[in-house]
Amino acid sequence: MGHLNDMEKASDQTQSLGATHAEFGSRRRSLAAHVKYDNEGIGGIIRSPYVFGAALLASFGGFSFGYDQGVISLILVMPQFHDQFPETAPGTPRYGFHVGFMTGMLELGAFIGCICLPFLADRYSRKWGLTIATVFFCLGAIIQTAAHDYGTLVAGRFIGGIGVGTLAMGAPLYISEVAPPNVRGSLLVLEAIAIVIGAIIAYWITYGTRVMSGDWAFRLPFLLQMIPALAVGCGIHFFRFSPRWLAMRHRNEESLNSVAKLRRLPTTDERVQLEYKGILAEVKFQEAILKHEHGTTSNAVVLEGKQWLDLFKPRYLRRTMISIAIPFFQQFSGINAFVSRPGETDMKIETNAFQVYYAPTFFAALGIDYETTLILSGMVNICQFVAGIPTFLFLDKVGRRKIAIFGGFAMGVPHLIMAGIVSKYSSSWETHKGMGWFGVALIYIYVLMYACSYGPLAWCLPAELWSNSKRAKGVGIATATVWWANFVIGVVVPQMVISLGWGTYLFFGCFCFAASIFSYFFVPEASGKTLEEIGEIFGDNSVASEEEIRQRVEEQIWTVPTTIKQSA
């Protein structure tokens, strides 16, 4: 336990932070100090412009994810694209396989990126992890833009997928660690909103370029996707490192100054001190536990593997369950289940990966022309954006747990009603147009409920549950679940629609209700708590064999005054 005795050395140019041992001892609450900076919602966000700017920029990682999905949806039906890549044209041999393989390679790359990024994020920082992800994303975009054969296009999709997955994961990881507890949920919602905005912009850009003659109709949208990614990879370095990552790397002076800068307060402020001490104590405790469980090893790969396995040990199992279940329920709520993909319907109606299949089905059945159908389908994402705004403003006030419970129920009801009307009227929409429009309304109701609940929760909750040493891996396994579930749905749903018909709606409706039940029993309330406080919810101090270690850390961190040089 020798490393627990390492305390910060005072510099000749340091200043006392003005708090006595007794004051810290009386204010501490185990390893997690309750910190109250400001109000929740828009008021707290306005008073935290620096953090908001950092979170907004990081959320552009999600924008790149949404943009890519929006681009490919309309590109896949462009005649210019089919001329350049005949393997993707309807009617060609193995057409379905070629399109599915091309889209699936992006998901495979994203899955691999989510597994690899935690090591880079822990070792080189959350910021540099985002920059590395940007390199992969832009390299993939360049290859896709310049591709002249199917094999090169697939390679570009795979490499770009690594960047897409890691950007989507790195954004909530960084945001969760720099945001104050009073607005952390709202800032994490920016990820979900950015994904939708990316899909909207990509959809309408591609909607416009599809009328261009020549292959720039699809190459230009591929090329433009690099702009937001480059903004993330380069711009993030104008903001501070995560104070929690700095503490993990024993850069304690920088960690304290980072907290102060992010909160726009002096290092002597009591709230800054409480948050910093909580971070430092948690880091030291996790280091001691890691050494206690795995000893000392110089092999970084072996230690990395052991820490991945730790996620499935009893002490972390509840967190792992939530980190996997919430993204799983997000995907199995049905949002991506009914995507109209090439070869799955003879209506020649395509939508992007955030639009449900039955929307264009009803539009076509009601006699709406193709161009209007594309416009109405594109409005689904705008609907998601509108619904995400209240969640952004009020998530920290309402709370994660309530939204998780209510959201599952609210998404399940439209599915069950849809199952009923589809089973009765699916063969006679032309003579029951009123029920068809009722089905369209149910689509938008479902999308609204999804966008204000599980849409953002899958990006928010996993980033809040984990200790500093495990957070990157916890977020990684959550984001990887999104890609795995997305891939599974893409494979099984077409056959489900054929075999089960209206039963497919019932299937996904049951998963929505299951999400509510799961959330009631397992999801805790994280609103208003520091990341270190959340550990107390999961009983991090309940293991008797660790109590002595914890007490030593508390004594050192909370009762020894800190003297640290304050940066300009």
Coordinates of C-alpha atoms in Angstrom, one line a residue:
M1 CA 0.0 0.0 0.0
G2 CA 3.1 2.3 -0.3
H3 CA 1.6 4.2 -3.2
L4 CA -1.3 5.3 -0.9
N5 CA 1.3 7.4 1.0
D6 CA 2.3 9.5 -1.9
M7 CA 1.0 13.0 -1.3
E8 CA 1.5 16.1 -3.4
K9 CA 4.7 18.0 -2.7
A10 CA 4.4 21.7 -2.1
S11 CA 6.1 23.9 -4.6
D12 CA 8.2 27.0 -3.7
Q13 CA 5.6 29.0 -5.7
T14 CA 2.5 27.4 -4.1
Q15 CA -0.2 29.0 -2.1
S16 CA -2.3 27.5 0.7
L17 CA -5.8 26.7 -0.3
G18 CA -7.1 28.1 2.9
A19 CA -9.0 25.1 4.5
T20 CA -7.9 23.5 7.7
H21 CA -7.8 19.8 8.4
A22 CA -10.8 19.9 10.6
E23 CA -12.9 21.8 8.0
F24 CA -12.2 19.1 5.4
G25 CA -12.8 16.4 7.9
S26 CA -16.2 17.8 8.9
R27 CA -17.3 18.3 5.3
R28 CA -16.3 15.0 3.8
R29 CA -18.9 12.3 3.0
S30 CA -16.9 9.1 2.5
L31 CA -15.0 9.2 -0.8
A32 CA -17.8 11.1 -2.5
A33 CA -18.4 14.7 -1.6
H34 CA -21.8 16.2 -2.5
V35 CA -21.2 19.2 -4.6
K36 CA -23.9 21.7 -5.5
Y37 CA -22.7 24.2 -8.1
D38 CA -25.9 25.8 -9.5
N39 CA -29.4 25.1 -10.8
E40 CA -30.3 22.4 -13.2
G41 CA -31.6 22.9 -16.7
I42 CA -31.0 26.0 -18.9
G43 CA -30.0 28.2 -16.0
G44 CA -27.1 25.9 -15.0
I45 CA -26.1 25.6 -18.6
I46 CA -26.0 29.3 -19.2
R47 CA -23.8 29.7 -16.1
S48 CA -21.4 27.0 -17.5
P49 CA -20.5 28.3 -21.0
Y50 CA -17.0 26.8 -21.0
V51 CA -18.2 23.3 -20.2
F52 CA -21.1 23.7 -22.6
G53 CA -18.7 24.6 -25.3
A54 CA -16.6 21.6 -24.6
A55 CA -19.6 19.3 -24.5
L56 CA -21.1 20.7 -27.6
L57 CA -17.9 20.2 -29.5
A58 CA -17.4 16.7 -28.2
S59 CA -21.0 15.8 -29.1
F60 CA -20.1 16.4 -32.8
G61 CA -18.7 12.9 -32.5
G62 CA -22.4 11.8 -32.5
F63 CA -23.1 14.2 -35.4
S64 CA -20.6 12.2 -37.5
F65 CA -22.4 9.0 -36.6
G66 CA -25.8 10.4 -37.6
Y67 CA -24.4 12.0 -40.7
D68 CA -23.0 8.8 -42.0
Q69 CA -26.3 7.0 -41.4
G70 CA -28.2 9.7 -43.2
V71 CA -25.9 9.8 -46.2
I72 CA -25.9 6.1 -46.9
S73 CA -29.7 5.8 -46.8
L74 CA -30.3 8.0 -49.9
I75 CA -27.0 7.1 -51.7
L76 CA -28.1 3.5 -51.8
V77 CA -31.0 4.4 -54.2
M78 CA -29.1 6.8 -56.5
P79 CA -28.8 5.6 -60.1
Q80 CA -25.4 7.3 -60.2
F81 CA -24.2 5.1 -57.3
H82 CA -25.6 2.0 -59.0
D83 CA -23.7 2.9 -62.2
Q84 CA -20.4 3.2 -60.4
F85 CA -21.0 0.2 -58.1
P86 CA -23.2 -2.2 -60.0
E87 CA -23.1 -4.8 -57.2
T88 CA -25.4 -2.5 -55.2
A89 CA -28.0 -2.2 -58.0
P90 CA -31.4 -4.0 -57.5
G91 CA -31.7 -7.0 -59.7
T92 CA -28.0 -7.9 -59.9
P93 CA -26.8 -11.3 -58.7
R94 CA -26.3 -11.3 -54.9
Y95 CA -27.5 -7.8 -54.7
G96 CA -28.9 -8.2 -51.2
F97 CA -25.7 -9.7 -49.9
H98 CA -23.5 -6.9 -51.4
V99 CA -25.6 -4.1 -49.9
G100 CA -25.9 -5.9 -46.5
F101 CA -22.2 -6.6 -46.4
M102 CA -21.3 -3.0 -47.2
T103 CA -23.5 -1.6 -44.5
G104 CA -22.5 -4.4 -42.0
M105 CA -18.8 -3.7 -42.4
L106 CA -19.3 -0.2 -41.0
E107 CA -21.0 -1.8 -37.9
L108 CA -18.2 -4.3 -37.6
G109 CA -15.6 -1.5 -37.7
A110 CA -17.6 0.5 -35.1
F111 CA -17.8 -2.5 -32.8
I112 CA -14.0 -3.0 -33.0
G113 CA -13.5 0.7 -32.4
C114 CA -15.5 0.5 -29.2
I115 CA -13.4 -2.3 -27.9
C116 CA -10.1 -0.7 -28.7
L117 CA -10.7 2.9 -27.7
P118 CA -10.9 2.4 -23.9
F119 CA -7.2 1.5 -23.9
L120 CA -6.3 4.6 -25.9
A121 CA -8.6 6.8 -23.8
D122 CA -7.1 5.6 -20.5
R123 CA -3.5 5.8 -21.7
Y124 CA -3.4 8.9 -23.9
S125 CA -6.5 10.9 -22.7
R126 CA -10.1 11.2 -23.7
K127 CA -9.2 14.2 -26.0
W128 CA -6.5 12.3 -27.9
G129 CA -8.8 9.3 -28.2
L130 CA -11.3 11.5 -30.0
T131 CA -8.5 12.8 -32.3
I132 CA -7.4 9.3 -33.1
A133 CA -11.0 8.4 -33.9
T134 CA -11.2 11.4 -36.2
V135 CA -8.2 10.1 -38.2
F136 CA -9.9 6.8 -38.8
F137 CA -13.1 8.5 -39.7
C138 CA -11.6 10.9 -42.2
L139 CA -9.4 8.2 -43.7
G140 CA -12.5 6.1 -44.3
A141 CA -14.4 9.1 -45.8
I142 CA -11.5 9.8 -48.2
I143 CA -11.5 6.2 -49.3
Q144 CA -15.2 6.2 -49.8
T145 CA -15.1 9.4 -51.7
A146 CA -12.4 8.2 -54.1
A147 CA -13.6 4.6 -54.4
H148 CA -14.1 3.3 -58.0
D149 CA -14.8 -0.3 -57.2
Y150 CA -16.9 -2.2 -54.7
G151 CA -13.9 -3.6 -52.7
T152 CA -12.4 -0.2 -52.1
L153 CA -15.8 1.1 -51.0
V154 CA -16.2 -1.7 -48.5
A155 CA -12.7 -1.1 -47.1
G156 CA -13.6 2.6 -46.7
R157 CA -16.8 1.7 -44.9
F158 CA -14.9 -0.5 -42.5
I159 CA -12.1 2.0 -41.7
G160 CA -14.7 4.8 -41.4
G161 CA -16.7 2.6 -39.1
I162 CA -13.8 2.4 -36.6
G163 CA -14.0 6.2 -36.5
V164 CA -17.7 6.3 -36.2
G165 CA -17.8 3.9 -33.3
T166 CA -15.0 5.5 -31.4
L167 CA -16.4 9.0 -31.9
A168 CA -19.8 8.0 -30.7
M169 CA -18.2 6.4 -27.6
G170 CA -15.6 9.0 -26.9
A171 CA -18.0 11.9 -26.8
P172 CA -20.1 10.8 -23.8
L173 CA -17.0 9.6 -22.0
Y174 CA -15.4 13.0 -22.2
I175 CA -18.6 15.0 -21.5
S176 CA -19.4 12.9 -18.4
E177 CA -16.0 13.7 -16.9
V178 CA -15.9 17.4 -17.5
A179 CA -19.5 18.3 -16.7
P180 CA -20.7 19.5 -13.3
P181 CA -23.3 17.2 -11.6
N182 CA -26.1 19.7 -11.9
V183 CA -26.2 19.7 -15.7
R184 CA -24.3 16.5 -16.6
G185 CA -27.4 14.8 -17.9
S186 CA -28.4 17.7 -20.1
L187 CA -24.9 17.9 -21.6
L188 CA -24.9 14.1 -22.3
V189 CA -28.2 14.5 -24.1
L190 CA -26.3 16.6 -26.6
E191 CA -24.9 13.4 -28.0
A192 CA -28.3 12.1 -28.9
I193 CA -29.4 15.4 -30.3
A194 CA -26.2 15.7 -32.4
I195 CA -26.8 12.2 -33.9
V196 CA -30.3 13.3 -35.0
I197 CA -29.0 16.7 -36.4
G198 CA -26.3 14.8 -38.3
A199 CA -28.9 12.5 -39.8
I200 CA -31.2 15.4 -40.7
I201 CA -28.5 17.4 -42.4
A202 CA -27.1 14.4 -44.2
Y203 CA -30.6 13.4 -45.4
W204 CA -31.4 16.8 -46.9
I205 CA -27.9 17.3 -48.4
T206 CA -28.2 14.0 -50.1
Y207 CA -31.8 14.7 -51.1
G208 CA -30.4 17.7 -52.9
T209 CA -27.3 16.2 -54.5
R210 CA -29.2 13.2 -55.9
V211 CA -30.3 15.4 -58.8
M212 CA -26.7 16.2 -59.8
S213 CA -25.4 14.4 -62.9
G214 CA -22.3 12.2 -62.5
D215 CA -20.8 10.5 -59.5
W216 CA -20.4 13.7 -57.5
A217 CA -24.0 13.2 -56.6
F218 CA -22.8 10.6 -54.0
R219 CA -19.1 11.6 -53.7
L220 CA -19.9 15.1 -52.4
P221 CA -21.9 13.9 -49.4
F222 CA -19.2 11.3 -48.6
L223 CA -16.6 14.1 -48.7
L224 CA -18.5 16.6 -46.6
Q225 CA -18.8 14.3 -43.6
M226 CA -15.2 15.0 -42.8
I227 CA -15.9 18.6 -41.8
P228 CA -17.7 17.9 -38.4
A229 CA -15.2 15.1 -37.6
L230 CA -12.2 17.4 -38.1
A231 CA -13.9 20.0 -35.9
V232 CA -14.0 17.5 -33.1
G233 CA -10.5 16.1 -33.6
C234 CA -8.8 19.5 -33.8
G235 CA -11.1 21.7 -31.8
I236 CA -11.2 19.5 -28.7
H237 CA -7.6 20.5 -27.9
F238 CA -8.7 24.0 -27.2
F239 CA -10.4 22.7 -24.1
R240 CA -9.1 21.2 -20.9
F241 CA -8.2 17.6 -20.3
S242 CA -10.6 15.6 -18.2
P243 CA -9.7 16.3 -14.5
R244 CA -10.5 12.7 -13.7
W245 CA -8.1 11.4 -16.4
L246 CA -5.4 13.8 -15.2
A247 CA -5.8 12.4 -11.6
M248 CA -5.5 8.9 -13.0
R249 CA -2.2 9.9 -14.6
H250 CA -1.1 11.5 -11.2
R251 CA -1.1 14.9 -12.7
N252 CA -2.8 16.3 -9.6
E253 CA -1.9 20.0 -10.0
E254 CA -3.3 20.0 -13.6
S255 CA -6.4 18.1 -12.3
L256 CA -7.2 20.7 -9.7
N257 CA -6.6 23.6 -12.2
S258 CA -8.8 21.8 -14.7
V259 CA -11.7 21.5 -12.3
A260 CA -11.3 25.2 -11.5
K261 CA -11.2 26.2 -15.1
L262 CA -14.2 24.0 -16.0
R263 CA -16.3 25.5 -13.1
R264 CA -15.0 29.0 -13.7
L265 CA -14.1 29.3 -10.1
P266 CA -10.8 29.7 -8.2
T267 CA -8.9 26.7 -6.9
T268 CA -9.6 27.9 -3.4
D269 CA -13.4 27.7 -3.8
E270 CA -14.9 25.1 -1.4
R271 CA -16.9 23.4 -4.1
V272 CA -13.9 23.0 -6.4
Q273 CA -12.0 21.6 -3.4
L274 CA -14.7 19.1 -2.6
E275 CA -15.0 17.9 -6.1
Y276 CA -11.2 17.7 -6.6
K277 CA -10.7 15.8 -3.3
G278 CA -13.5 13.4 -4.3
I279 CA -11.8 12.7 -7.6
L280 CA -8.4 12.2 -6.1
A281 CA -9.8 9.9 -3.4
E282 CA -11.7 7.8 -5.8
V283 CA -8.6 7.5 -8.1
K284 CA -6.4 6.4 -5.3
F285 CA -8.9 4.0 -3.9
Q286 CA -9.4 2.4 -7.4
E287 CA -5.6 2.1 -7.8
A288 CA -5.4 0.3 -4.5
I289 CA -8.2 -2.1 -5.4
L290 CA -6.6 -2.8 -8.8
K291 CA -3.3 -3.6 -7.1
H292 CA -5.1 -5.7 -4.5
E293 CA -7.0 -7.7 -7.2
H294 CA -4.3 -8.0 -9.9
G295 CA -1.0 -7.3 -8.2
T296 CA 1.6 -5.4 -10.2
T297 CA 2.3 -6.2 -13.8
S298 CA 4.3 -4.4 -16.5
N299 CA 2.3 -6.1 -19.3
A300 CA -0.3 -3.5 -20.2
V301 CA -2.1 -5.9 -22.6
V302 CA -2.6 -8.5 -19.8
L303 CA -3.8 -5.9 -17.4
E304 CA -6.2 -4.5 -19.9
G305 CA -7.7 -7.9 -20.5
K306 CA -8.1 -8.5 -16.7
Q307 CA -9.9 -5.1 -16.3
W308 CA -12.3 -6.1 -19.1
L309 CA -13.1 -9.3 -17.2
D310 CA -13.6 -7.3 -14.0
L311 CA -16.7 -5.9 -15.5
F312 CA -18.4 -9.3 -15.0
K313 CA -17.4 -9.7 -11.4
P314 CA -20.1 -9.5 -8.8
R315 CA -19.1 -6.1 -7.5
Y316 CA -19.5 -4.6 -11.0
L317 CA -22.2 -6.8 -12.4
R318 CA -25.2 -4.5 -11.8
R319 CA -23.4 -1.7 -13.6
T320 CA -22.5 -4.0 -16.5
M321 CA -26.1 -5.1 -16.7
I322 CA -27.4 -1.5 -17.0
S323 CA -24.6 -0.5 -19.4
I324 CA -25.6 -3.4 -21.7
A325 CA -29.4 -3.4 -21.1
I326 CA -30.2 0.3 -21.7
P327 CA -28.5 0.4 -25.2
F328 CA -30.0 -3.0 -25.9
F329 CA -33.5 -1.8 -25.1
Q330 CA -32.8 1.4 -27.1
Q331 CA -32.3 -0.7 -30.2
F332 CA -34.9 -3.3 -29.5
S333 CA -37.6 -0.7 -28.8
G334 CA -38.0 -0.8 -32.6
I335 CA -36.5 2.5 -33.7
N336 CA -34.2 0.8 -36.3
A337 CA -36.2 -2.4 -36.7
F338 CA -38.3 -1.4 -39.7
V339 CA -35.8 0.4 -41.9
S340 CA -36.8 0.1 -45.5
R341 CA -33.8 -1.4 -47.0
P342 CA -33.0 -2.3 -50.6
G343 CA -34.5 -5.6 -51.6
E344 CA -36.9 -5.8 -48.6
T345 CA -39.8 -4.0 -50.2
D346 CA -41.0 -3.5 -53.7
M347 CA -42.2 0.1 -53.0
K348 CA -38.8 1.6 -53.8
I349 CA -39.0 3.8 -50.8
E350 CA -35.8 4.3 -48.8
T351 CA -35.4 5.9 -45.4
N352 CA -32.4 6.4 -43.2
A353 CA -31.4 4.3 -40.2
F354 CA -33.4 6.4 -37.8
Q355 CA -36.7 6.0 -39.6
V356 CA -39.2 3.2 -39.2
Y357 CA -40.3 0.9 -42.0
Y358 CA -44.1 1.4 -41.4
A359 CA -44.0 5.1 -42.0
P360 CA -43.2 4.9 -45.8
T361 CA -45.5 1.8 -46.0
F362 CA -48.5 3.8 -44.9
F363 CA -47.5 6.8 -47.0
A364 CA -47.4 4.6 -50.1
A365 CA -50.7 2.9 -49.2
L366 CA -52.4 6.2 -48.8
G367 CA -51.5 7.1 -52.4
I368 CA -48.8 9.7 -51.6
D369 CA -46.3 10.3 -54.5
Y370 CA -42.7 9.2 -54.1
E371 CA -41.2 12.7 -53.7
T372 CA -43.7 13.6 -51.0
T373 CA -43.0 10.3 -49.3
L374 CA -39.3 11.2 -49.1
I375 CA -40.1 14.5 -47.5
L376 CA -42.5 13.0 -45.0
S377 CA -40.0 10.3 -44.1
G378 CA -37.3 12.9 -43.6
M379 CA -39.6 14.7 -41.1
V380 CA -39.3 11.7 -38.7
N381 CA -35.8 12.8 -37.7
I382 CA -37.0 16.4 -37.3
C383 CA -39.6 15.0 -35.0
Q384 CA -36.8 13.3 -33.0
F385 CA -34.9 16.6 -32.7
V386 CA -37.9 18.5 -31.4
A387 CA -38.6 15.8 -28.8
G388 CA -35.0 15.8 -27.7
I389 CA -35.0 19.5 -26.6
P390 CA -37.2 19.1 -23.5
T391 CA -35.0 16.2 -22.4
F392 CA -32.0 18.4 -22.8
L393 CA -33.6 21.1 -20.7
F394 CA -35.2 19.0 -17.9
L395 CA -33.4 15.6 -17.6
D396 CA -31.5 16.7 -14.5
K397 CA -34.7 17.9 -12.9
V398 CA -36.9 15.0 -13.8
G399 CA -34.3 12.3 -13.3
R400 CA -33.0 9.3 -15.3
R401 CA -34.9 6.6 -13.5
K402 CA -38.3 8.2 -14.0
I403 CA -37.7 8.7 -17.7
A404 CA -36.4 5.2 -18.1
I405 CA -39.5 3.7 -16.5
F406 CA -42.0 6.0 -18.2
G407 CA -40.2 5.9 -21.6
G408 CA -40.4 2.1 -22.0
F409 CA -44.2 2.1 -21.2
A410 CA -44.8 5.1 -23.5
M411 CA -43.0 3.4 -26.4
G412 CA -44.8 0.1 -25.9
V413 CA -48.3 1.4 -26.1
P414 CA -48.1 2.6 -29.7
H415 CA -46.5 -0.7 -30.7
L416 CA -49.4 -2.7 -29.3
I417 CA -52.0 -0.5 -30.9
M418 CA -50.1 -0.7 -34.2
A419 CA -50.1 -4.5 -34.0
G420 CA -53.9 -4.4 -33.6
I421 CA -54.6 -2.1 -36.6
V422 CA -52.1 -3.8 -38.8
S423 CA -53.5 -7.2 -38.1
K424 CA -57.0 -5.9 -39.1
Y425 CA -56.4 -3.5 -41.9
S426 CA -53.1 -4.5 -43.5
S427 CA -54.8 -5.9 -46.6
S428 CA -57.2 -3.0 -47.1
W429 CA -55.4 0.3 -46.4
E430 CA -56.9 1.7 -49.6
T431 CA -60.4 1.5 -48.3
H432 CA -59.5 2.4 -44.7
K433 CA -57.3 5.5 -45.2
G434 CA -58.4 7.0 -41.9
M435 CA -56.8 4.0 -40.1
G436 CA -53.8 4.5 -42.2
W437 CA -53.3 8.0 -41.1
F438 CA -53.9 6.9 -37.5
G439 CA -51.0 4.5 -38.0
V440 CA -48.9 7.4 -39.2
A441 CA -49.8 9.3 -36.1
L442 CA -48.8 6.3 -34.0
I443 CA -45.4 6.4 -35.7
Y444 CA -44.7 9.9 -34.7
I445 CA -46.0 9.4 -31.2
Y446 CA -43.6 6.5 -30.8
V447 CA -40.7 8.5 -32.2
L448 CA -41.5 11.3 -29.8
M449 CA -41.5 9.0 -26.9
Y450 CA -38.3 7.3 -28.0
A451 CA -36.5 10.6 -28.6
C452 CA -37.2 11.9 -25.1
S453 CA -36.3 8.7 -23.3
Y454 CA -34.2 5.8 -24.5
G455 CA -32.7 7.8 -27.4
P456 CA -30.6 9.9 -25.0
L457 CA -30.5 7.5 -22.0
A458 CA -28.4 5.0 -23.9
W459 CA -25.7 7.6 -24.2
C460 CA -26.2 9.2 -20.8
L461 CA -26.5 6.4 -18.2
P462 CA -23.5 4.2 -19.0
A463 CA -21.2 7.2 -18.9
E464 CA -22.3 8.0 -15.4
L465 CA -22.3 4.6 -13.7
W466 CA -18.6 3.7 -13.6
S467 CA -15.6 4.5 -11.5
N468 CA -12.8 6.4 -13.2
S469 CA -10.7 3.3 -13.8
K470 CA -13.5 1.4 -15.5
R471 CA -15.5 4.2 -17.1
A472 CA -13.9 3.9 -20.6
K473 CA -14.5 0.2 -20.7
G474 CA -18.1 0.6 -19.4
V475 CA -18.9 3.1 -22.0
G476 CA -17.2 1.0 -24.6
I477 CA -19.3 -2.1 -23.8
A478 CA -22.4 0.0 -23.9
T479 CA -21.6 1.6 -27.3
A480 CA -20.6 -1.8 -28.7
T481 CA -24.0 -3.1 -27.6
V482 CA -25.6 -0.5 -29.8
W483 CA -23.7 -1.7 -32.8
W484 CA -24.2 -5.4 -32.1
A485 CA -28.0 -4.9 -31.6
N486 CA -28.2 -2.8 -34.7
F487 CA -26.6 -5.5 -36.7
V488 CA -28.8 -8.3 -35.3
I489 CA -31.9 -6.3 -36.0
G490 CA -30.8 -5.7 -39.6
V491 CA -30.3 -9.4 -40.1
V492 CA -33.5 -10.8 -38.4
V493 CA -36.2 -8.2 -38.9
P494 CA -36.8 -8.7 -42.7
Q495 CA -37.7 -12.3 -42.1
M496 CA -39.7 -11.4 -39.0
V497 CA -41.9 -9.1 -41.0
I498 CA -42.5 -11.8 -43.5
S499 CA -43.1 -14.6 -41.0
L500 CA -44.8 -12.7 -38.1
G501 CA -46.4 -9.7 -39.8
W502 CA -48.2 -7.7 -37.2
G503 CA -46.5 -9.9 -34.6
T504 CA -43.3 -8.0 -35.2
Y505 CA -44.9 -4.9 -33.7
L506 CA -46.0 -7.0 -30.7
F507 CA -42.5 -8.4 -30.4
F508 CA -40.9 -5.0 -30.1
G509 CA -43.7 -3.6 -27.9
C510 CA -42.9 -6.4 -25.4
F511 CA -39.3 -5.3 -25.3
C512 CA -40.4 -1.7 -24.5
F513 CA -42.4 -2.9 -21.5
A514 CA -39.5 -5.1 -20.5
A515 CA -37.3 -1.9 -20.5
S516 CA -39.7 -0.3 -18.0
I517 CA -39.6 -3.3 -15.7
F518 CA -35.9 -3.6 -15.8
S519 CA -35.5 0.1 -15.1
Y520 CA -37.8 -0.1 -12.1
F521 CA -35.7 -2.8 -10.4
F522 CA -32.1 -2.0 -11.5
V523 CA -31.7 1.6 -12.7
P524 CA -30.6 4.1 -9.9
E525 CA -31.1 7.8 -9.9
A526 CA -27.9 9.6 -10.8
S527 CA -29.2 13.2 -11.2
G528 CA -27.4 15.8 -9.2
K529 CA -24.7 13.5 -7.9
T530 CA -21.0 13.6 -8.7
L531 CA -19.6 10.7 -10.6
E532 CA -17.8 9.7 -7.4
E533 CA -21.1 9.8 -5.4
I534 CA -22.8 7.5 -7.8
G535 CA -20.3 4.8 -6.7
E536 CA -22.0 4.9 -3.3
I537 CA -25.3 4.0 -4.8
F538 CA -23.7 0.7 -6.0
G539 CA -22.3 -0.1 -2.6
D540 CA -18.7 0.6 -3.4
N541 CA -18.0 0.9 0.3
S542 CA -19.8 -2.3 1.4
V543 CA -17.0 -4.9 1.0
A544 CA -15.5 -5.5 4.3
S545 CA -12.1 -6.5 3.0
E546 CA -11.8 -3.1 1.3
E547 CA -12.8 -0.9 4.3
E548 CA -9.3 -0.6 5.6
I549 CA -8.0 0.6 2.3
R550 CA -10.9 3.1 2.0
Q551 CA -10.3 4.5 5.4
R552 CA -6.6 5.1 4.7
V553 CA -7.5 6.9 1.5
E554 CA -10.1 9.0 3.2
E555 CA -7.7 10.0 6.0
Q556 CA -5.0 11.0 3.6
I557 CA -7.2 12.9 1.1
W558 CA -9.7 14.6 3.4
T559 CA -7.5 15.5 6.4
V560 CA -4.3 16.6 4.7
P561 CA -4.2 20.1 3.4
T562 CA -3.5 20.6 -0.3
T563 CA -0.9 23.1 -1.5
I564 CA -0.9 23.3 -5.2
K565 CA 0.4 25.9 -7.6
Q566 CA -2.5 27.6 -9.3
S567 CA -2.2 28.1 -13.1
A568 CA -2.9 31.4 -14.7

